[in-house]
Amino acid sequence: ASASSEGDALLRADLEDALRVKSEREEALLREKKRCAELEHELARLRGDAESRGAEAQSASKAMESELNSLRAQLEESGRLTVRNESLTKSLSEREAEVARLVSEKEKIEAFTKRALKTVHEKYTHSLQIVKDEAQARQRRVEHLENKIDSIKAAQKREERLMVSAVYELGLQMMNRQIFGPEGAAAEPPSPASVPDASRNTIS
């Protein structure tokens, strides 16, 4: 982009120089045309008097023709400068059109990139929200299962305590029957709370 700007600046500088030279040439050309007309008029007059003037008139005529040739050469140079000026103008217009095209393409690429980034961001945000929702759902299910497991464990412990208590009572009844007979076995057995630490250790 900097190289293109430098090239455009050089073209503009050349164009300004060409326009300035053209203006100067055109002013000089007007003066030279006027002078040329005057010289041609003078040359015609001198040619009319050539026969009477002789060698002096012929010398002046040659000088006039030489000056006319110089003026014609200057006119041709002015024409070439005009052509060069038109060429520079055309080249500058082409450069400006190319710069405009590049700027338009750059803007299109930037707009496309913004749209693509926005689409990716929206998709990422949506996917992230889905993952978060799924993670929360899994966490709730894990908590539910943990609570259920804790309830099952608590129920198992209660059942174990009841079984140990029932076995203990059954064992006491059998011991009383053996020791006191059927009548003594009818007596109320001691409660599990009065049992020594061994049974409690078994329950826990």
PDB file of C-alpha atoms in Angstrom:
ATOM      1  CA  ALA A   1       0.000   0.000   0.000  1.00  0.00           C
ATOM      2  CA  SER A   2       2.911   2.417   0.791  1.00  0.00           C
ATOM      3  CA  ALA A   3       4.552   1.617  -2.573  1.00  0.00           C
ATOM      4  CA  SER A   4       1.280   2.353  -4.368  1.00  0.00           C
ATOM      5  CA  SER A   5       0.928   5.676  -2.471  1.00  0.00           C
ATOM      6  CA  GLU A   6       4.496   6.668  -3.380  1.00  0.00           C
ATOM      7  CA  GLY A   7       3.821   5.785  -7.030  1.00  0.00           C
ATOM      8  CA  ASP A   8       0.641   7.869  -6.980  1.00  0.00           C
ATOM      9  CA  ALA A   9       2.514  10.794  -5.418  1.00  0.00           C
ATOM     10  CA  LEU A  10       5.164  10.609  -8.164  1.00  0.00           C
ATOM     11  CA  LEU A  11       2.482  10.481 -10.836  1.00  0.00           C
ATOM     12  CA  ARG A  12       0.731  13.486  -9.309  1.00  0.00           C
ATOM     13  CA  ALA A  13       4.009  15.402  -9.149  1.00  0.00           C
ATOM     14  CA  ASP A  14       4.759  14.545 -12.790  1.00  0.00           C
ATOM     15  CA  LEU A  15       1.228  15.557 -13.741  1.00  0.00           C
ATOM     16  CA  GLU A  16       1.522  18.901 -11.957  1.00  0.00           C
ATOM     17  CA  ASP A  17       4.877  19.549 -13.637  1.00  0.00           C
ATOM     18  CA  ALA A  18       3.405  18.600 -16.997  1.00  0.00           C
ATOM     19  CA  LEU A  19       0.410  20.894 -16.450  1.00  0.00           C
ATOM     20  CA  ARG A  20       2.668  23.769 -15.403  1.00  0.00           C
ATOM     21  CA  VAL A  21       4.921  23.229 -18.408  1.00  0.00           C
ATOM     22  CA  LYS A  22       1.853  22.916 -20.615  1.00  0.00           C
ATOM     23  CA  SER A  23       0.497  26.241 -19.325  1.00  0.00           C
ATOM     24  CA  GLU A  24       3.836  27.907 -19.878  1.00  0.00           C
ATOM     25  CA  ARG A  25       4.101  26.350 -23.336  1.00  0.00           C
ATOM     26  CA  GLU A  26       0.620  27.447 -24.254  1.00  0.00           C
ATOM     27  CA  GLU A  27       1.395  31.022 -23.250  1.00  0.00           C
ATOM     28  CA  ALA A  28       4.645  30.864 -25.148  1.00  0.00           C
ATOM     29  CA  LEU A  29       2.806  29.266 -28.049  1.00  0.00           C
ATOM     30  CA  LEU A  30       0.342  32.143 -28.218  1.00  0.00           C
ATOM     31  CA  ARG A  31       3.187  34.598 -28.210  1.00  0.00           C
ATOM     32  CA  GLU A  32       5.038  32.556 -30.791  1.00  0.00           C
ATOM     33  CA  LYS A  33       1.955  32.268 -33.010  1.00  0.00           C
ATOM     34  CA  LYS A  34       1.551  35.982 -32.829  1.00  0.00           C
ATOM     35  CA  ARG A  35       5.190  36.426 -33.562  1.00  0.00           C
ATOM     36  CA  CYS A  36       4.961  33.833 -36.345  1.00  0.00           C
ATOM     37  CA  ALA A  37       2.082  35.732 -37.924  1.00  0.00           C
ATOM     38  CA  GLU A  38       4.048  38.915 -37.685  1.00  0.00           C
ATOM     39  CA  LEU A  39       7.089  37.231 -39.186  1.00  0.00           C
ATOM     40  CA  GLU A  40       5.095  35.666 -41.974  1.00  0.00           C
ATOM     41  CA  HIS A  41       3.617  39.051 -42.729  1.00  0.00           C
ATOM     42  CA  GLU A  42       7.057  40.566 -42.654  1.00  0.00           C
ATOM     43  CA  LEU A  43       8.426  37.681 -44.738  1.00  0.00           C
ATOM     44  CA  ALA A  44       5.748  38.230 -47.351  1.00  0.00           C
ATOM     45  CA  ARG A  45       6.554  41.883 -47.415  1.00  0.00           C
ATOM     46  CA  LEU A  46      10.257  41.157 -47.679  1.00  0.00           C
ATOM     47  CA  ARG A  47       9.688  38.635 -50.457  1.00  0.00           C
ATOM     48  CA  GLY A  48       7.652  41.265 -52.309  1.00  0.00           C
ATOM     49  CA  ASP A  49      10.553  43.647 -52.023  1.00  0.00           C
ATOM     50  CA  ALA A  50      13.190  40.960 -52.611  1.00  0.00           C
ATOM     51  CA  GLU A  51      13.838  41.893 -56.177  1.00  0.00           C
ATOM     52  CA  SER A  52      14.459  45.510 -55.248  1.00  0.00           C
ATOM     53  CA  ARG A  53      16.317  44.811 -52.082  1.00  0.00           C
ATOM     54  CA  GLY A  54      18.572  42.128 -53.482  1.00  0.00           C
ATOM     55  CA  ALA A  55      20.977  40.275 -51.208  1.00  0.00           C
ATOM     56  CA  GLU A  56      19.887  42.109 -48.058  1.00  0.00           C
ATOM     57  CA  ALA A  57      16.284  41.016 -48.477  1.00  0.00           C
ATOM     58  CA  GLN A  58      17.339  37.431 -49.231  1.00  0.00           C
ATOM     59  CA  SER A  59      19.427  37.302 -46.032  1.00  0.00           C
ATOM     60  CA  ALA A  60      16.566  38.642 -43.941  1.00  0.00           C
ATOM     61  CA  SER A  61      14.221  36.108 -45.558  1.00  0.00           C
ATOM     62  CA  LYS A  62      16.489  33.251 -44.598  1.00  0.00           C
ATOM     63  CA  ALA A  63      16.643  34.531 -41.035  1.00  0.00           C
ATOM     64  CA  MET A  64      12.879  34.714 -40.952  1.00  0.00           C
ATOM     65  CA  GLU A  65      12.553  31.140 -42.270  1.00  0.00           C
ATOM     66  CA  SER A  66      15.029  29.903 -39.660  1.00  0.00           C
ATOM     67  CA  GLU A  67      13.026  31.551 -36.895  1.00  0.00           C
ATOM     68  CA  LEU A  68       9.827  30.080 -38.318  1.00  0.00           C
ATOM     69  CA  ASN A  69      11.391  26.590 -38.339  1.00  0.00           C
ATOM     70  CA  SER A  70      12.376  27.080 -34.693  1.00  0.00           C
ATOM     71  CA  LEU A  71       8.845  28.107 -33.830  1.00  0.00           C
ATOM     72  CA  ARG A  72       7.429  25.082 -35.648  1.00  0.00           C
ATOM     73  CA  ALA A  73       9.805  22.825 -33.674  1.00  0.00           C
ATOM     74  CA  GLN A  74       8.604  24.412 -30.438  1.00  0.00           C
ATOM     75  CA  LEU A  75       5.005  23.834 -31.508  1.00  0.00           C
ATOM     76  CA  GLU A  76       5.772  20.163 -32.127  1.00  0.00           C
ATOM     77  CA  GLU A  77       7.400  19.890 -28.682  1.00  0.00           C
ATOM     78  CA  SER A  78       4.312  21.440 -27.108  1.00  0.00           C
ATOM     79  CA  GLY A  79       2.199  18.807 -28.880  1.00  0.00           C
ATOM     80  CA  ARG A  80       4.379  16.029 -27.504  1.00  0.00           C
ATOM     81  CA  LEU A  81       4.025  17.481 -23.983  1.00  0.00           C
ATOM     82  CA  THR A  82       0.259  17.506 -24.428  1.00  0.00           C
ATOM     83  CA  VAL A  83       0.319  13.809 -25.388  1.00  0.00           C
ATOM     84  CA  ARG A  84       2.513  13.000 -22.377  1.00  0.00           C
ATOM     85  CA  ASN A  85       0.169  14.949 -20.120  1.00  0.00           C
ATOM     86  CA  GLU A  86      -2.802  12.929 -21.392  1.00  0.00           C
ATOM     87  CA  SER A  87      -0.855   9.695 -20.832  1.00  0.00           C
ATOM     88  CA  LEU A  88      -0.020  10.700 -17.236  1.00  0.00           C
ATOM     89  CA  THR A  89      -3.643  11.630 -16.590  1.00  0.00           C
ATOM     90  CA  LYS A  90      -4.812   8.262 -17.881  1.00  0.00           C
ATOM     91  CA  SER A  91      -2.195   6.408 -15.804  1.00  0.00           C
ATOM     92  CA  LEU A  92      -3.218   8.312 -12.675  1.00  0.00           C
ATOM     93  CA  SER A  93      -6.888   7.508 -13.287  1.00  0.00           C
ATOM     94  CA  GLU A  94      -6.025   3.812 -13.661  1.00  0.00           C
ATOM     95  CA  ARG A  95      -4.047   3.904 -10.402  1.00  0.00           C
ATOM     96  CA  GLU A  96      -6.921   5.572  -8.586  1.00  0.00           C
ATOM     97  CA  ALA A  97      -9.338   2.952  -9.928  1.00  0.00           C
ATOM     98  CA  GLU A  98      -6.994   0.167  -8.755  1.00  0.00           C
ATOM     99  CA  VAL A  99      -6.718   1.728  -5.278  1.00  0.00           C
ATOM    100  CA  ALA A 100     -10.521   2.013  -5.082  1.00  0.00           C
ATOM    101  CA  ARG A 101     -10.853  -1.659  -6.094  1.00  0.00           C
ATOM    102  CA  LEU A 102      -8.346  -2.757  -3.434  1.00  0.00           C
ATOM    103  CA  VAL A 103     -10.104  -0.696  -0.754  1.00  0.00           C
ATOM    104  CA  SER A 104     -13.440  -2.258  -1.752  1.00  0.00           C
ATOM    105  CA  GLU A 105     -11.972  -5.782  -1.566  1.00  0.00           C
ATOM    106  CA  LYS A 106     -10.426  -5.000   1.835  1.00  0.00           C
ATOM    107  CA  GLU A 107     -13.776  -3.802   3.175  1.00  0.00           C
ATOM    108  CA  LYS A 108     -15.504  -6.937   1.833  1.00  0.00           C
ATOM    109  CA  ILE A 109     -12.889  -9.199   3.487  1.00  0.00           C
ATOM    110  CA  GLU A 110     -13.238  -7.340   6.807  1.00  0.00           C
ATOM    111  CA  ALA A 111     -17.044  -7.637   6.671  1.00  0.00           C
ATOM    112  CA  PHE A 112     -16.812 -11.377   5.882  1.00  0.00           C
ATOM    113  CA  THR A 113     -14.333 -11.910   8.734  1.00  0.00           C
ATOM    114  CA  LYS A 114     -16.609 -10.112  11.202  1.00  0.00           C
ATOM    115  CA  ARG A 115     -19.599 -12.214  10.140  1.00  0.00           C
ATOM    116  CA  ALA A 116     -17.574 -15.434  10.407  1.00  0.00           C
ATOM    117  CA  LEU A 117     -16.268 -14.525  13.881  1.00  0.00           C
ATOM    118  CA  LYS A 118     -19.775 -13.640  15.028  1.00  0.00           C
ATOM    119  CA  THR A 119     -21.137 -16.969  13.749  1.00  0.00           C
ATOM    120  CA  VAL A 120     -18.327 -18.931  15.441  1.00  0.00           C
ATOM    121  CA  HIS A 121     -18.860 -17.034  18.691  1.00  0.00           C
ATOM    122  CA  GLU A 122     -22.605 -17.719  18.644  1.00  0.00           C
ATOM    123  CA  LYS A 123     -22.051 -21.426  17.935  1.00  0.00           C
ATOM    124  CA  TYR A 124     -19.395 -21.640  20.679  1.00  0.00           C
ATOM    125  CA  THR A 125     -21.657 -19.878  23.186  1.00  0.00           C
ATOM    126  CA  HIS A 126     -24.580 -22.181  22.335  1.00  0.00           C
ATOM    127  CA  SER A 127     -22.405 -25.308  22.592  1.00  0.00           C
ATOM    128  CA  LEU A 128     -20.911 -24.106  25.875  1.00  0.00           C
ATOM    129  CA  GLN A 129     -24.384 -23.519  27.315  1.00  0.00           C
ATOM    130  CA  ILE A 130     -25.436 -27.034  26.275  1.00  0.00           C
ATOM    131  CA  VAL A 131     -22.351 -28.506  27.969  1.00  0.00           C
ATOM    132  CA  LYS A 132     -23.053 -26.480  31.127  1.00  0.00           C
ATOM    133  CA  ASP A 133     -26.687 -27.630  31.196  1.00  0.00           C
ATOM    134  CA  GLU A 134     -25.623 -31.254  30.728  1.00  0.00           C
ATOM    135  CA  ALA A 135     -23.016 -30.921  33.483  1.00  0.00           C
ATOM    136  CA  GLN A 136     -25.605 -29.436  35.856  1.00  0.00           C
ATOM    137  CA  ALA A 137     -28.045 -32.231  34.993  1.00  0.00           C
ATOM    138  CA  ARG A 138     -25.353 -34.864  35.673  1.00  0.00           C
ATOM    139  CA  GLN A 139     -24.475 -33.150  38.957  1.00  0.00           C
ATOM    140  CA  ARG A 140     -28.115 -33.176  40.045  1.00  0.00           C
ATOM    141  CA  ARG A 141     -28.400 -36.873  39.163  1.00  0.00           C
ATOM    142  CA  VAL A 142     -25.176 -37.658  41.047  1.00  0.00           C
ATOM    143  CA  GLU A 143     -26.502 -35.812  44.091  1.00  0.00           C
ATOM    144  CA  HIS A 144     -29.799 -37.670  43.795  1.00  0.00           C
ATOM    145  CA  LEU A 145     -27.998 -41.031  43.562  1.00  0.00           C
ATOM    146  CA  GLU A 146     -25.740 -40.120  46.501  1.00  0.00           C
ATOM    147  CA  ASN A 147     -28.793 -39.240  48.615  1.00  0.00           C
ATOM    148  CA  LYS A 148     -30.471 -42.470  47.552  1.00  0.00           C
ATOM    149  CA  ILE A 149     -27.338 -44.465  48.431  1.00  0.00           C
ATOM    150  CA  ASP A 150     -27.155 -42.735  51.831  1.00  0.00           C
ATOM    151  CA  SER A 151     -30.812 -43.626  52.452  1.00  0.00           C
ATOM    152  CA  ILE A 152     -30.207 -47.252  51.451  1.00  0.00           C
ATOM    153  CA  LYS A 153     -27.134 -47.436  53.717  1.00  0.00           C
ATOM    154  CA  ALA A 154     -29.099 -45.966  56.620  1.00  0.00           C
ATOM    155  CA  ALA A 155     -31.920 -48.495  56.034  1.00  0.00           C
ATOM    156  CA  GLN A 156     -29.377 -51.333  55.873  1.00  0.00           C
ATOM    157  CA  LYS A 157     -27.858 -50.214  59.157  1.00  0.00           C
ATOM    158  CA  ARG A 158     -31.277 -50.100  60.792  1.00  0.00           C
ATOM    159  CA  GLU A 159     -32.060 -53.592  59.506  1.00  0.00           C
ATOM    160  CA  GLU A 160     -28.682 -54.849  60.752  1.00  0.00           C
ATOM    161  CA  ARG A 161     -29.375 -53.415  64.200  1.00  0.00           C
ATOM    162  CA  LEU A 162     -32.840 -54.999  64.257  1.00  0.00           C
ATOM    163  CA  MET A 163     -31.424 -58.386  63.178  1.00  0.00           C
ATOM    164  CA  VAL A 164     -28.667 -58.231  65.788  1.00  0.00           C
ATOM    165  CA  SER A 165     -31.228 -57.262  68.422  1.00  0.00           C
ATOM    166  CA  ALA A 166     -33.544 -60.119  67.364  1.00  0.00           C
ATOM    167  CA  VAL A 167     -30.687 -62.639  67.385  1.00  0.00           C
ATOM    168  CA  TYR A 168     -29.592 -61.367  70.787  1.00  0.00           C
ATOM    169  CA  GLU A 169     -33.085 -61.730  72.241  1.00  0.00           C
ATOM    170  CA  LEU A 170     -33.424 -65.195  70.714  1.00  0.00           C
ATOM    171  CA  GLY A 171     -30.108 -66.222  72.206  1.00  0.00           C
ATOM    172  CA  LEU A 172     -31.150 -64.946  75.663  1.00  0.00           C
ATOM    173  CA  GLN A 173     -34.397 -66.864  75.465  1.00  0.00           C
ATOM    174  CA  MET A 174     -32.536 -70.063  74.581  1.00  0.00           C
ATOM    175  CA  MET A 175     -30.092 -69.499  77.452  1.00  0.00           C
ATOM    176  CA  ASN A 176     -32.962 -68.918  79.925  1.00  0.00           C
ATOM    177  CA  ARG A 177     -34.676 -72.105  78.834  1.00  0.00           C
ATOM    178  CA  GLN A 178     -31.533 -74.058  79.364  1.00  0.00           C
ATOM    179  CA  ILE A 179     -30.855 -72.477  82.721  1.00  0.00           C
ATOM    180  CA  PHE A 180     -34.320 -71.941  84.219  1.00  0.00           C
ATOM    181  CA  GLY A 181     -36.435 -74.288  82.186  1.00  0.00           C
ATOM    182  CA  PRO A 182     -39.608 -73.430  80.273  1.00  0.00           C
ATOM    183  CA  GLU A 183     -41.093 -71.400  83.138  1.00  0.00           C
ATOM    184  CA  GLY A 184     -37.974 -69.315  83.586  1.00  0.00           C
ATOM    185  CA  ALA A 185     -37.798 -68.706  79.820  1.00  0.00           C
ATOM    186  CA  ALA A 186     -41.192 -66.993  80.022  1.00  0.00           C
ATOM    187  CA  ALA A 187     -39.638 -64.245  82.136  1.00  0.00           C
ATOM    188  CA  GLU A 188     -38.901 -60.946  80.330  1.00  0.00           C
ATOM    189  CA  PRO A 189     -35.382 -60.990  78.927  1.00  0.00           C
ATOM    190  CA  PRO A 190     -33.103 -58.026  79.552  1.00  0.00           C
ATOM    191  CA  SER A 191     -33.206 -55.267  76.972  1.00  0.00           C
ATOM    192  CA  PRO A 192     -30.392 -54.953  74.415  1.00  0.00           C
ATOM    193  CA  ALA A 193     -29.378 -51.678  76.087  1.00  0.00           C
ATOM    194  CA  SER A 194     -28.234 -53.669  79.177  1.00  0.00           C
ATOM    195  CA  VAL A 195     -26.056 -55.979  77.067  1.00  0.00           C
ATOM    196  CA  PRO A 196     -22.293 -55.507  77.438  1.00  0.00           C
ATOM    197  CA  ASP A 197     -20.174 -53.681  74.834  1.00  0.00           C
ATOM    198  CA  ALA A 198     -19.730 -56.758  72.611  1.00  0.00           C
ATOM    199  CA  SER A 199     -23.208 -56.602  71.167  1.00  0.00           C
ATOM    200  CA  ARG A 200     -23.009 -52.862  70.644  1.00  0.00           C
ATOM    201  CA  ASN A 201     -19.732 -53.223  68.809  1.00  0.00           C
ATOM    202  CA  THR A 202     -21.399 -55.744  66.557  1.00  0.00           C
ATOM    203  CA  ILE A 203     -24.224 -53.321  65.713  1.00  0.00           C
ATOM    204  CA  SER A 204     -21.940 -50.436  64.852  1.00  0.00           C
TER     205      SER A 204
END
